[in-house]
Short mmCIF file of C-alpha atoms and ligand atoms in Angstrom, two decimals:
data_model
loop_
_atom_site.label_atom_id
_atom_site.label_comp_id
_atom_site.label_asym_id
_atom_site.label_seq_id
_atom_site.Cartn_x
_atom_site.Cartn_y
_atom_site.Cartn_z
CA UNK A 22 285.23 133.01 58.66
CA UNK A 23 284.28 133.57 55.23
CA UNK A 24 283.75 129.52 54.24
CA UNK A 25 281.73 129.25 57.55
CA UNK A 26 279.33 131.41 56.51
CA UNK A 27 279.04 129.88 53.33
CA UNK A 28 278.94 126.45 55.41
CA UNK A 29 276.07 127.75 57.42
CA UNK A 30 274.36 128.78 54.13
CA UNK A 31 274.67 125.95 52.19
CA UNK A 32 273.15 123.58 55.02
CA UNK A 33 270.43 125.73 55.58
CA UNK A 34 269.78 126.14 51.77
CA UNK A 35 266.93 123.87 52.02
CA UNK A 36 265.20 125.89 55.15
CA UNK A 37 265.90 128.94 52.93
CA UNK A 38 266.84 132.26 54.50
CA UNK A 39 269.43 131.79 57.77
CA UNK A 40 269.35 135.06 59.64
CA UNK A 41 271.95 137.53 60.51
CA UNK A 42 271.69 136.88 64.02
CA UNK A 43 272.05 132.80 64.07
CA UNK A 44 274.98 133.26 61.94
CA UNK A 45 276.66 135.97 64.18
CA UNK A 46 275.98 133.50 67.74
CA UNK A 47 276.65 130.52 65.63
CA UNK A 48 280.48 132.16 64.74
CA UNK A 49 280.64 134.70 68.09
CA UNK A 50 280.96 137.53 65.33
CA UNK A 51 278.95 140.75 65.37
CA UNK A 52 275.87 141.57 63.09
CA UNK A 53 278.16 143.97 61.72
CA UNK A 54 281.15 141.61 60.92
CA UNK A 55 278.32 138.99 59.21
CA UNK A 56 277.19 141.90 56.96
CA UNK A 57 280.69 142.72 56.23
CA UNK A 58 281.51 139.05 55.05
CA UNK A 59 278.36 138.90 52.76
CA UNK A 60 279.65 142.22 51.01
CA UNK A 61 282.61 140.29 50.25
CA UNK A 62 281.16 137.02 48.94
CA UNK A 63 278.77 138.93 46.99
CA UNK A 64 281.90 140.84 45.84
CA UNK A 65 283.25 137.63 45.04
CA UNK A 66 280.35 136.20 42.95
CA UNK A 67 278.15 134.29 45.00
CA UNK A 68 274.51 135.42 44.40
CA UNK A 69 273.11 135.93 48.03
CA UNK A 70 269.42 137.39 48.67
CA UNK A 71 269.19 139.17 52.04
CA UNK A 72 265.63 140.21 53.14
CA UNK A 73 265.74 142.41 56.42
CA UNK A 74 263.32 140.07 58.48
CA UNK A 75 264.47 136.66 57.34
CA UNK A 76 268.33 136.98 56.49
CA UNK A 77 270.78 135.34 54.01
CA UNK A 78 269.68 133.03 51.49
CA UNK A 79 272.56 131.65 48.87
CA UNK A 80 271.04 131.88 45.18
CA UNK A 81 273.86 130.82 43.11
CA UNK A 82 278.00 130.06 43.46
CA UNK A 83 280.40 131.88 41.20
CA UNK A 84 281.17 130.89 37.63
CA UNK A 85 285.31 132.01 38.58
CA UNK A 86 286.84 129.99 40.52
CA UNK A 87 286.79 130.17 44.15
CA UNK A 88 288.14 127.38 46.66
CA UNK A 89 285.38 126.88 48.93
CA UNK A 90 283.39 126.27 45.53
CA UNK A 91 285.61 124.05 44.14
CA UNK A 92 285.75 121.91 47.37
CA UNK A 93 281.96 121.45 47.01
CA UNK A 94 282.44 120.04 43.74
CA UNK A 95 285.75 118.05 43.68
CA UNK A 96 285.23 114.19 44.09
CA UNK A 97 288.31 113.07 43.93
CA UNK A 98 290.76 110.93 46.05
CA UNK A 99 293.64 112.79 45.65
CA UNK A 100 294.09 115.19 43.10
CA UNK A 101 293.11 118.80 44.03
CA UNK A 102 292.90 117.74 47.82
CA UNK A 103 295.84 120.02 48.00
CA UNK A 104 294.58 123.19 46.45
CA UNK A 105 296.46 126.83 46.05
CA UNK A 106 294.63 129.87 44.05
CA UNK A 107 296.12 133.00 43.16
CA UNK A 108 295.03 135.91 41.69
CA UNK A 109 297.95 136.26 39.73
CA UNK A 110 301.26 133.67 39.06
CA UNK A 111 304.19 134.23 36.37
CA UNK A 112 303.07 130.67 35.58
CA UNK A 113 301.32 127.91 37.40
CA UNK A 114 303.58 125.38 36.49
CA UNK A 115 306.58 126.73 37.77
CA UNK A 116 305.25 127.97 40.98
CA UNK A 117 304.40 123.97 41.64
CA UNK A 118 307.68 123.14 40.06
CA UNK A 119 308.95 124.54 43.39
CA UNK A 120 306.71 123.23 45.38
CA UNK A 121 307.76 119.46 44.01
CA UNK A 122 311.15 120.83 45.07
CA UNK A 123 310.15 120.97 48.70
CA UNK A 124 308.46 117.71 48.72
CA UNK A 125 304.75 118.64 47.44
CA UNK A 126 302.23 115.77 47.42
CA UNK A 127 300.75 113.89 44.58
CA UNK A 128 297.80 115.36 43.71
CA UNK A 129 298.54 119.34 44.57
CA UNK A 130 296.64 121.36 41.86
CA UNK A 131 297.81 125.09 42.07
CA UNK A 132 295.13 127.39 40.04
CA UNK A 133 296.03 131.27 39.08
CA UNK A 134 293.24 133.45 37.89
CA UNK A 135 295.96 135.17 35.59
CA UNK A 136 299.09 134.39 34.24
CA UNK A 137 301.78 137.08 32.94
CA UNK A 138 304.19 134.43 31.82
CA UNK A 139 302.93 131.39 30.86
CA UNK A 140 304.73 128.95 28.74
CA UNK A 141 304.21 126.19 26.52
CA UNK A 142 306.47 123.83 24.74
CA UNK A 143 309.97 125.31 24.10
CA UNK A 144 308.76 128.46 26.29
CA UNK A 145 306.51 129.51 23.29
CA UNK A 146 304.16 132.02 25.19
CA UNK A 147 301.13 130.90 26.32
CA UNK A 148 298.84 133.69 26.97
CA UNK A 149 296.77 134.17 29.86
CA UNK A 150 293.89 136.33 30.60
CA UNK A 151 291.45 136.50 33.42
CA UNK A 152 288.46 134.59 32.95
CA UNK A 153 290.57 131.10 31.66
CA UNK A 154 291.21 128.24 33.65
CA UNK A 155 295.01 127.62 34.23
CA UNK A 156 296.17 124.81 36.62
CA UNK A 157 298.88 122.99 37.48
CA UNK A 158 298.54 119.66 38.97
CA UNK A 159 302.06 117.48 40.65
CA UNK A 160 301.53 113.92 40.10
CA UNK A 161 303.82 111.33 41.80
CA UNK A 162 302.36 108.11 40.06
CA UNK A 163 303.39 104.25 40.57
CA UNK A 164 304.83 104.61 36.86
CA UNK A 165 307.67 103.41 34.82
CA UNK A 166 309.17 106.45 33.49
CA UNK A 167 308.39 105.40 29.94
CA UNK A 168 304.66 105.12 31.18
CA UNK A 169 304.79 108.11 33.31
CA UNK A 170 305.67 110.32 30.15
CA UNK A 171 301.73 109.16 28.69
CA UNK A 172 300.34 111.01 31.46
CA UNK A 173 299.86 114.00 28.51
CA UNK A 174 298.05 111.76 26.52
CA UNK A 175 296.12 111.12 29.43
CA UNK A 176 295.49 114.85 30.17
CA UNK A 177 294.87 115.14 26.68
CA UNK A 178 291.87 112.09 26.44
CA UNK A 179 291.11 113.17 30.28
CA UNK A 180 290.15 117.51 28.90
CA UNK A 181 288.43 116.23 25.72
CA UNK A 182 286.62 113.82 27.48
CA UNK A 183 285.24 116.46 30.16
CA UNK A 184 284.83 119.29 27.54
CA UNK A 185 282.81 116.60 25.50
CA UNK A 186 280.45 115.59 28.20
CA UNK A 187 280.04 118.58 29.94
CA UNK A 188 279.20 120.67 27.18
CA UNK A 189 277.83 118.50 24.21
CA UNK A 190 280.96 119.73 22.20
CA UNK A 191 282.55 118.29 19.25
CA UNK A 192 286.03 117.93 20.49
CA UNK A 193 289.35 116.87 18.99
CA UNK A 194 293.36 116.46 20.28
CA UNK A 195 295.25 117.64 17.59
CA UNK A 196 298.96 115.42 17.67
CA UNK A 197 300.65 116.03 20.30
CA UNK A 198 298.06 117.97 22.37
CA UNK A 199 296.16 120.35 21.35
CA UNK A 200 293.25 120.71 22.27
CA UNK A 201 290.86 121.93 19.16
CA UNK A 202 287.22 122.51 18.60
CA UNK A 203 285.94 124.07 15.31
CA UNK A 204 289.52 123.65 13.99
CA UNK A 205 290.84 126.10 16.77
CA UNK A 206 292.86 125.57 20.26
CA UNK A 207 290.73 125.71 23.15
CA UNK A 208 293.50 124.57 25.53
CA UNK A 209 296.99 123.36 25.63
CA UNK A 210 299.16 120.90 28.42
CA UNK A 211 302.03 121.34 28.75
CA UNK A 212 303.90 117.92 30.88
CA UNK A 213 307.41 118.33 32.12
CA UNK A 214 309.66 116.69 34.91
CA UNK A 215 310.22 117.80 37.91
CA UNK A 216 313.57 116.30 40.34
CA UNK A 217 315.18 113.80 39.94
CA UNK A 218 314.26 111.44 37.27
CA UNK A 219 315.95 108.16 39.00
CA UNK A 220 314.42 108.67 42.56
CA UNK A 221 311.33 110.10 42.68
CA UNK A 222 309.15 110.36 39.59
CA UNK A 223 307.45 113.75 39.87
CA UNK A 224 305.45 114.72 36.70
CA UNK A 225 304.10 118.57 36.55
CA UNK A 226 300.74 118.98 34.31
CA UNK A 227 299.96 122.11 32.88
CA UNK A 228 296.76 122.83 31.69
CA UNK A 229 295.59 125.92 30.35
CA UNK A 230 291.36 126.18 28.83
CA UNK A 231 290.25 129.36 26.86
CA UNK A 232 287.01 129.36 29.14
CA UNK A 233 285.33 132.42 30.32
CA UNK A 234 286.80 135.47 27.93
CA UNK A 235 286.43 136.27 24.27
CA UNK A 236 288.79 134.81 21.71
CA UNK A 237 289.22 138.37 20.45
CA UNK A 238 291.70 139.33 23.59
CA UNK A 239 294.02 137.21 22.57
CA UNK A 240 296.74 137.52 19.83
CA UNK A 241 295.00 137.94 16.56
CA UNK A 242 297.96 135.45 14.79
CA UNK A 243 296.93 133.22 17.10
CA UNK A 244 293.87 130.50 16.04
CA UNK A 245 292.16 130.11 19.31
CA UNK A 246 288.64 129.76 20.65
CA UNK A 247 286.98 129.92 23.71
CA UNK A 248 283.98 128.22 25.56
CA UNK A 249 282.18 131.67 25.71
CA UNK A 250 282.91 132.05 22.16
CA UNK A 251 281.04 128.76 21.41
CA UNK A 252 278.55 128.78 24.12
CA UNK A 253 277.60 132.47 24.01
CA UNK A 254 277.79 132.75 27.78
CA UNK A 255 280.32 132.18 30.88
CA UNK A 256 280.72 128.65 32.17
CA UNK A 257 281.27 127.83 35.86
CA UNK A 258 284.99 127.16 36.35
CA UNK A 259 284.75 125.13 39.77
CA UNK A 260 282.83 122.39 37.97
CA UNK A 261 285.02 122.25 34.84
CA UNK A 262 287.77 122.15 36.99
CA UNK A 263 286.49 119.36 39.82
CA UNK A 264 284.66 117.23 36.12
CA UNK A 265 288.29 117.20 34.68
CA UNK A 266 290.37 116.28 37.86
CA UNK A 267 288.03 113.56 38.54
CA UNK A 268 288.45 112.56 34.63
CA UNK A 269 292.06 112.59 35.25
CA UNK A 270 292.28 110.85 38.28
CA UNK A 271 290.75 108.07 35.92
CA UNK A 272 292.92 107.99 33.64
CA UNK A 273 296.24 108.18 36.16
CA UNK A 274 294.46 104.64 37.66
CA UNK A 275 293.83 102.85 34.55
CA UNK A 276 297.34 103.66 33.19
CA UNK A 277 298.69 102.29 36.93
CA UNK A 278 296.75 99.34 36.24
CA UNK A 279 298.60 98.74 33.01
CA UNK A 280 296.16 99.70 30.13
CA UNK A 281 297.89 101.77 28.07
CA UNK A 282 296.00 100.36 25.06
CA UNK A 283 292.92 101.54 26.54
CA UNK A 284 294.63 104.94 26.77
CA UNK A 285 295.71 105.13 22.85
CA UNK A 286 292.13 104.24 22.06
CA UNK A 287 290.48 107.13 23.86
CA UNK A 288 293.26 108.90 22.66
CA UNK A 289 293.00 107.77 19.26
CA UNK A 290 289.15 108.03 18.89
CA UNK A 291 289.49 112.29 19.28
CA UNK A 292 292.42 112.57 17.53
CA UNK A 293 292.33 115.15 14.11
CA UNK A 294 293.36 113.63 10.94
CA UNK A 295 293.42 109.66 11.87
CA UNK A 296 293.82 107.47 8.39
CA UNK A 297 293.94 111.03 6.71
CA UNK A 298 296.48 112.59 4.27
CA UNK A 299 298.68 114.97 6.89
CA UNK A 300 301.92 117.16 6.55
CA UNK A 301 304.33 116.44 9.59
CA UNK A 302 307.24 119.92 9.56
CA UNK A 303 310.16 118.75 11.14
CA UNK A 304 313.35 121.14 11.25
CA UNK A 305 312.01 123.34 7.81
CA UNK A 306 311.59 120.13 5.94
CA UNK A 307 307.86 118.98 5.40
CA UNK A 308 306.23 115.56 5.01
CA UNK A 309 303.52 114.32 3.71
CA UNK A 310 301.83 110.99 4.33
CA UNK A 311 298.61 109.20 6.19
CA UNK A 312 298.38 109.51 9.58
CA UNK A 313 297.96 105.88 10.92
CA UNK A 314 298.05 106.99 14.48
CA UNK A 315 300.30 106.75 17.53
CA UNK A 316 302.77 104.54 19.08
CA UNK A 317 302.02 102.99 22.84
CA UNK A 318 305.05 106.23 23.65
CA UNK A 319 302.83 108.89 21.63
CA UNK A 320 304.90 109.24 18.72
CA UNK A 321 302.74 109.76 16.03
CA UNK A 322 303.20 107.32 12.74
CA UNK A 323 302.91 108.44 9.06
CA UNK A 324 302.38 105.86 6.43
CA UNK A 325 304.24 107.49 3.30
CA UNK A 326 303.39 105.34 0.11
CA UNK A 327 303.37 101.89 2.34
CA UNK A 328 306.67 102.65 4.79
CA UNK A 329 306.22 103.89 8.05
CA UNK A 330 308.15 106.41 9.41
CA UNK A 331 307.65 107.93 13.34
CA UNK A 332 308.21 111.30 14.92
CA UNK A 333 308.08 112.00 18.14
CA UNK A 334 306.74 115.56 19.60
CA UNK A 335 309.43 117.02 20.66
CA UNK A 336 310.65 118.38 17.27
CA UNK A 337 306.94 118.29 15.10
CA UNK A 338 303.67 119.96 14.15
CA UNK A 339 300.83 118.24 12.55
CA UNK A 340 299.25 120.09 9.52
CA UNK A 341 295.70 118.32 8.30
CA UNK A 342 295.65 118.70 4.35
CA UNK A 343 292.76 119.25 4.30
CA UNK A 344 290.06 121.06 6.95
CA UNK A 345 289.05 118.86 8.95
CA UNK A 346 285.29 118.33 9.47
CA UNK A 347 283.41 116.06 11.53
CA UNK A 348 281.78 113.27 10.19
C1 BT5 B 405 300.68 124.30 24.82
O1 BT5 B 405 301.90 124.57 24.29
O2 BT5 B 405 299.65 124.23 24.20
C2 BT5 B 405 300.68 124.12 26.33
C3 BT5 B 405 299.96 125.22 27.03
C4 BT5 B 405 299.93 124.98 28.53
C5 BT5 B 405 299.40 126.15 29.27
C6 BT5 B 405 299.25 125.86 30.73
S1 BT5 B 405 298.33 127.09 31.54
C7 BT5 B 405 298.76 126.45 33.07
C8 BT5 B 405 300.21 126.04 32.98
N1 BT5 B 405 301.11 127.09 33.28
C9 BT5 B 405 301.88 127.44 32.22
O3 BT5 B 405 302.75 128.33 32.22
N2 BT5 B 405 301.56 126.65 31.20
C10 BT5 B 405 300.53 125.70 31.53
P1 BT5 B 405 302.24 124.60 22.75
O4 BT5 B 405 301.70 123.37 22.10
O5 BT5 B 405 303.69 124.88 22.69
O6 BT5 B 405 301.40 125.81 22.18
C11 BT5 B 405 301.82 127.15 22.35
C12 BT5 B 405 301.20 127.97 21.21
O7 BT5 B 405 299.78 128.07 21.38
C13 BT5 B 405 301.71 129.39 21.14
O8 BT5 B 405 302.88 129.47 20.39
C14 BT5 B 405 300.54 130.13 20.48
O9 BT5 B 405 300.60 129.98 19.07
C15 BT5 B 405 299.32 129.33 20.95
N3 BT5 B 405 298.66 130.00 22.09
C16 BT5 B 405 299.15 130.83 23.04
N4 BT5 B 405 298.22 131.15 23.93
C17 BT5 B 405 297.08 130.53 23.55
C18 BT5 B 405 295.75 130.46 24.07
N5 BT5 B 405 295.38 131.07 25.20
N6 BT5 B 405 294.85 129.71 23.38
C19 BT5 B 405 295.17 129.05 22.26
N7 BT5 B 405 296.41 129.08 21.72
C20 BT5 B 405 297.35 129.80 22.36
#
């Protein structure tokens, strides 16, 4: 009931106000029951100007995210056509984790407004407070599984890219897959693998962006940042989200085509510390060396005094020597 009203809005938008009473014979409701559904989307978030003589006019959609929103804005082909939002999850990515256990489809994005237990890498903590974007997307692409594992790089090229374009930022992935702005995380992914390995190739996604909240509500050991930090005011979270699964969906089809270099040279041209002096910390031992970039599998190469050695990102963090600053 609720998305036919905001149907019956949005194609009226250009006549203006819609009243109470075409929208109650329109959906067989009372005047009562259309009244009651406003509350609630203005509740919601949606900006809605009711005048007693002309009705319901929709002003403005909500910066949080909101399905009916986000299906205005997604133009995709398949990712998000499946979409789930909760208020709350443990995590996103193992609620879809399940649902690639029961057979989900390539493409299903579940969303959670708040996470109490989200993870990254090696189940450090990832936290998770209203106002962030956190989504997990199931991907079941026509990959080898040495290519299908370059689907965070992808994420990774896919985030920056939207971040970049949607907010004239300066962004940068810092090795593996961070992703930094003014030298501080603004969002993490977090790939794993879901079933079976030798039948079906199901990849989970993780993404998690420090969006609409201050930087201050999280950990104060940790060096994050958020868009409303930068920008100074709340971003709206159905575009981000539709902008970066279309990105994405990009990226999936050009590695299914076969160009991974393509890939490492997106990847490469935001990457932090590229041709730079960088320490690499790998089981309490630390070294030092240029980073000359990444292998076609991601791991990262370090030219130390004319030998190259790799490490891959399982068992690494990257350390720039010095700040890095844009040039
Ligand atoms: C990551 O791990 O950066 C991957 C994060 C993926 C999060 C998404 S949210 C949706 C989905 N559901 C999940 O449960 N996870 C995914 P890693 O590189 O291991 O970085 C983890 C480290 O980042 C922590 O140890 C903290 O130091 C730091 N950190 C934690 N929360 C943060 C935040 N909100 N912003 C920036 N840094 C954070």
């Amino acid at each position: 009931m609720r998305n036919k009203i905001l149907d019956i809005l949005k194609n009226q938008q250009r006549e203006e106000f819609v009243s109470g009473e075409s929208i109650s014979q329109a959906l067989s409701i009372t005047r009562a029951a259309v009244w009651k559904q406003i509350q609630g989307l203005k509740e919601a978030g949606y900006e809605i100007e009711g005048q007693t003589k002309k009705g319901y006019r929709l002003v403005k959609i909500p910066c949080a995210i909101d399905l009916w929103a986000l299906q205005q804005e997604l133009r995709t082909q398949a990712l998000g056509r499946q979409l789930f939002l909760f208020e709350e999850l443990p995590s996103t990515n193992d609620r879809i984790k399940d649902m690639a256990r029961q057979g989900g489809e390539h493409g299903t994005v579940v969303i959670a407004k708040r996470q109490t237990i989200g993870h990254g890498r090696m189940q450090r903590v990832w936290e998770s407070p209203d106002g962030g974007l956190w989504l997990s997307l199931l991907l079941k692409p026509r990959l080898s599984l040495g290519d299908a594992a370059k689907l965070t790089l992808s994420a990774g090229v896919a985030l920056a890219q939207t971040l970049q374009d949607l907010y004239r930022l300066e962004v940068r992935i810092k090795w593996p897959n961070d992703i930094v702005i003014q030298g501080r995380k603004i969002a993490g992914i977090l790939g794993e693998v879901a079933g079976e390995w030798n039948t079906v190739q199901t990849l989970i996604l993780g993404i998690g962006v420090n969006a609409n909240f201050s930087g201050q509500t999280l950990s104060p050991k940790i060096p994050a940042i958020t868009l409303q930090d930068i920008l100074g005011h709340e971003v709206n979270l159905n575009h981000l989200t539709a902008e970066l699964l279309f990105n994405l969906e990009k990226e999936v089809q050009s590695l299914e085509q076969g160009d991974v270099q393509g890939l490492i040279q997106r990847w490469t041209s935001f990457a932090v510390g590229i041709n730079r002096p960088v320490r690499i910390e790998k089981a309490g031992i630390s070294y030092g060396g240029i980073f000359k970039g990444i292998r076609d599998n991601g791991e990262l190469v370090l030219d130390q005094e004319g030998q190259e050695i790799t490490f891959s990102s399982g068992e690494v963090s990257l350390r720039a020597e010095e700040q890095y600053s844009p040039e």
